[in-house]
Amino acid sequence: MTTRRDFIKTSGFLVVGFSVAGVGNEIPLLAQGPGPYPDLDFRQLDSWIVIRQDNTATFFVGKTDLGQGTGTAFRQIMADELDMPYDSTSCVMGTTDVTVDQGGSGGSDALQTDGYPMRRVAAEARRVLLELAAARFGVPVGQLVVTDGVVSVAADPSKKVTYGELIGGKRFNVTLTGNNINATTGTAPLKDVQQFKVVGTSPQRYDIPPKVDGSLKWAVDAKVPGMVHARNVKPPFAGAKLVSIDESSVKGVPGFLKVVSRGNYVAVVCEREEQAIQAARQLKVNWQKPATAPFPTSENLFNFMRSATPTFSAMPTVVGNPDGALKGAAKVLEATYEIPFQGHTAIGPAHAMADPSNDQLTIYSNDMKSYGLRDGVAEFLKMPRDRVRVVWMEGPQAYGRTAADDAGFEAAFLAKELGRPVRVQWMRNEETAWDTKGPAFAVRVRGGLDAQGNLVAFEYDARSADFNHLGYNEHDTVLISQLMGNRREMPARGSAAAPSEMYAIPNRRMALHVVSLPLVWETPLRTGNLRDPNGPQATFASESFIDELAAAANADPVEFRMKLLQAAPDDDSGFKRARSIACIKAAVEAFKWDTRPSPKRAANGDVLTGRGIAYTYRSQTVVAQIAEVEVNRRTGRVWVKRLVCAHDCGLIINPEGLRRTIEAGLLYGLSRALHEEVSFDTEKVTSVDWVSSPTLTHADCPESIEVVLVNGDPNPKRSDLPHYGAGETMLKPTLAAIGNAVFDATGVRLRRVPFRNARVLAALKAAQV
Amino acid sequence: MANISLRVNGKSHTVDVDPATPLLYVLRNDLDLQGPRFGCGLGQCGACTVIIKGEAVRSCIRPVSTVQGAEITTLEGLAVNGKLHPLQQAWIDEQVPACGFCQNGQIMTAKALLDKNPTPTDAQIRQGMASTLCRCMTYYRIQSAIKLAAKTITSARNEDSEQKGSEVIA
Ligand code: FES
Ligand code: FES
């Protein structure tokens, strides 16, 4: 058995412990070292970078790639700082005993935050290598040049040496500094971004070929000898109590091994997968319904939320005198926006495999926050942390779901109970009903226009059903732990989001509240992180309402927004106001926007067309979006024919990769706009499969999507242009852009998401369109 | 349990399983194939798609006993002599996948579609692919990749028939 330290010593990757040799994605698989698995020392350069004799390098990063090519991007920025060709590098990600604890992924911060320590350690490695070369040639570092991992003496290019010859197979033994992992640094400065050669180009993602030829081993494929299969039996009613289990009901199932139950958690374990599925279906369990309803029906949700006493209300943010301004306004508009719970509904349900050999626990998992899973499981099972490790492998779109990694905890628990490797996977109905949800929002907005149509006051009051928000793999929050009866003293407060825009509105009030549904624990309506957990909701309300105000002012929706953006001369440190203006301009130009107020006066025929704009930012990434829709007034179907998105995330690492991430994110926004809603009655979630939980399909795909990559920095060539995150911002304004386009086409304002055919048809009928 | 004979990607196998077992579990767990994946087990998403007699088949709801003797192709069996199928190549050229979990179903469904209709219109692609779901929403690039592969396949066929034509003349 070989540990990471050994293969650094032996300098070869052809050692046991790594399934793929050579360049590309090297996944630490199988061949469990004997343990324990202590954390790597982030203050050692060797924890981050290994250079081999053949002049190739591997980067070890404690992040995970959710299918957006972040691994490729890390290789690009690190190759550039190190001065190595991209093709000579590879990347290992997110496995707790081989990569430093950068927390895994979340919040689209991989490049924005973690990109910097990665750049700094690569720059430091370059500095150390240049010093080694200087000593070898007896010249000062200043007289050396380095190209593609080869250092030569500027005055005598015949004197040259590769990085591999300098360090290959040896440790750097260089200590870094920094109070925490994000602050990790050596003494080398970062390059000016203008010096980058790989950044800004689009190498293909290394993970794609093995994903299309079937050779990649995913977390669903993890197998070890002696492994058995488990399935859960979930309570049929939210909040149900387990009364009794009739084990004799499954004794006849071939391959049956065990029923495991603790509190309200129930699982069956069998030799084979299909046997476990059968046993879980067949197991007779007596459940007792709770005395009171766990939640209202999905139809009654918003009334419930509006009348509930908030569990938390933030101190309102007030600018100017909103009450006075509203009183004095020539026109006051008020509206209510509603966004239901929307689930992850990952294409593949939760799964993990855990192996308890050698008194350690190795969990093979697609957990985006693999370190959190390790820490959480160690606490959950009361094991020393260094006896648990998580091997990160790819999985179905995680986007927050695996930050509450139920299956990882379940596999670990069951493996300990059985004393052998256990693979667990949820069924489709469990995943759709019980996965973590994006919180429902009920938003009340008011706005006042003066006699000239200027927006003088804006009030935003949001209620979000987000109490006990999960998302960091704490041992007392995942579902199995809740079902076993664990309760944390202080459930997470949850949050309601405010709009993100740079409008200069002289008088405003932002009030944010969180409400709770009656059932707080063991509930299928548990909120968690989602590909933007609450931005689309807030932006739907605010950017739709801005559109309503523009229409009331009889102003073009773009001009109305531009006026608000241009009204103030100041900006924030990231120049978000200037970049907002740049994005809207770029979108308008690409779309060939026709300046006029909405709605467009109704045409004849069954199909009405219109266009709508929305804009927002997330952290420092800015987007402006324009949707062109066709609304069928006979069927209520909304088809988004064309989407234009102008996007500014600062320095772009991989433009082609970024384009695809934006395109797919836009379509996810489209899916949330048109289809997605969790349905429930007063006993259970009734969204259980792809019929009861519809999603966007190929048939809905727009005819064209145009992504315009913008650099709206007032000094676009500055040498320290930051690289911001790009995983989520694009989908925030999509719901509003579509709603605004539907208004433009029909004159009907949709204030309730999703815009399913029946709902749109009813709204059109009511307005006699 | 019963002995079941299967032909998968040109190789014969015998497995000892309950004849009602869905083909998917046998492919994944007994034959160690990992192209087809579990998404829903209900025939609704396409993640488990394989090709049997030219048809895209959802292996999660197909009892293994009903496909005995039929030639079954999985994603692993698309490449010929190490050369990727034009669809797989188009998937790389267009950089289609996000997470990639659904892409087995996308590629296999597209293969059955193009085998029957080598020059589909946009509308036929949308329709033909409509029930193969992607939750990362890579639909836009999937559709471009299908068109790209269709072009490659058609032009390869044309070249092929031109060559054959000239051989005949010679
Ligand atoms: S897994 Fe077979 S169709 Fe979904
Ligand atoms: S690429 Fe992730 S589900 Fe399709």
XYZ file of N, CA, C and O and ligand atoms in Angstrom, chain B residues 37-41 43-48 58 60, ligand 1:
56
model
N -26.640 4.136 -16.600
C -26.723 4.528 -15.188
C -28.157 4.556 -14.697
O -29.064 4.790 -15.476
N -28.297 4.414 -13.399
C -29.612 4.545 -12.779
C -29.950 6.024 -12.605
O -29.196 6.768 -11.987
N -31.094 6.417 -13.179
C -31.551 7.784 -12.956
C -32.894 7.785 -12.259
O -33.115 8.514 -11.310
N -33.803 6.935 -12.766
C -35.148 6.929 -12.199
C -35.700 5.524 -11.991
O -36.563 5.331 -11.152
N -35.238 4.553 -12.768
C -35.800 3.208 -12.640
C -37.238 3.119 -13.109
O -37.924 2.143 -12.838
N -38.207 4.395 -16.409
C -38.317 4.610 -17.848
C -38.594 6.058 -18.226
O -39.031 6.346 -19.342
N -38.332 6.994 -17.317
C -38.699 8.388 -17.597
C -37.544 9.300 -18.005
O -37.780 10.370 -18.556
N -36.295 8.917 -17.716
C -35.220 9.903 -17.895
C -34.202 9.538 -18.971
O -33.565 10.410 -19.544
N -34.003 8.255 -19.215
C -33.091 7.828 -20.276
C -31.665 7.559 -19.841
O -30.854 7.116 -20.652
N -31.326 7.787 -18.582
C -29.923 7.639 -18.154
C -29.396 6.214 -18.363
O -28.200 6.005 -18.508
N -30.308 5.242 -18.404
C -29.918 3.826 -18.449
C -29.926 3.263 -19.869
O -29.861 2.057 -20.054
N -34.635 1.445 -22.587
C -34.376 1.872 -21.199
C -34.189 0.642 -20.331
O -35.147 -0.039 -19.976
N -33.523 0.089 -17.374
C -33.971 0.031 -15.979
C -35.320 -0.646 -15.835
O -35.703 -1.027 -14.739
S -33.060 5.180 -15.291
Fe -34.018 4.194 -16.887
S -35.193 5.754 -17.756
Fe -34.433 6.668 -15.967
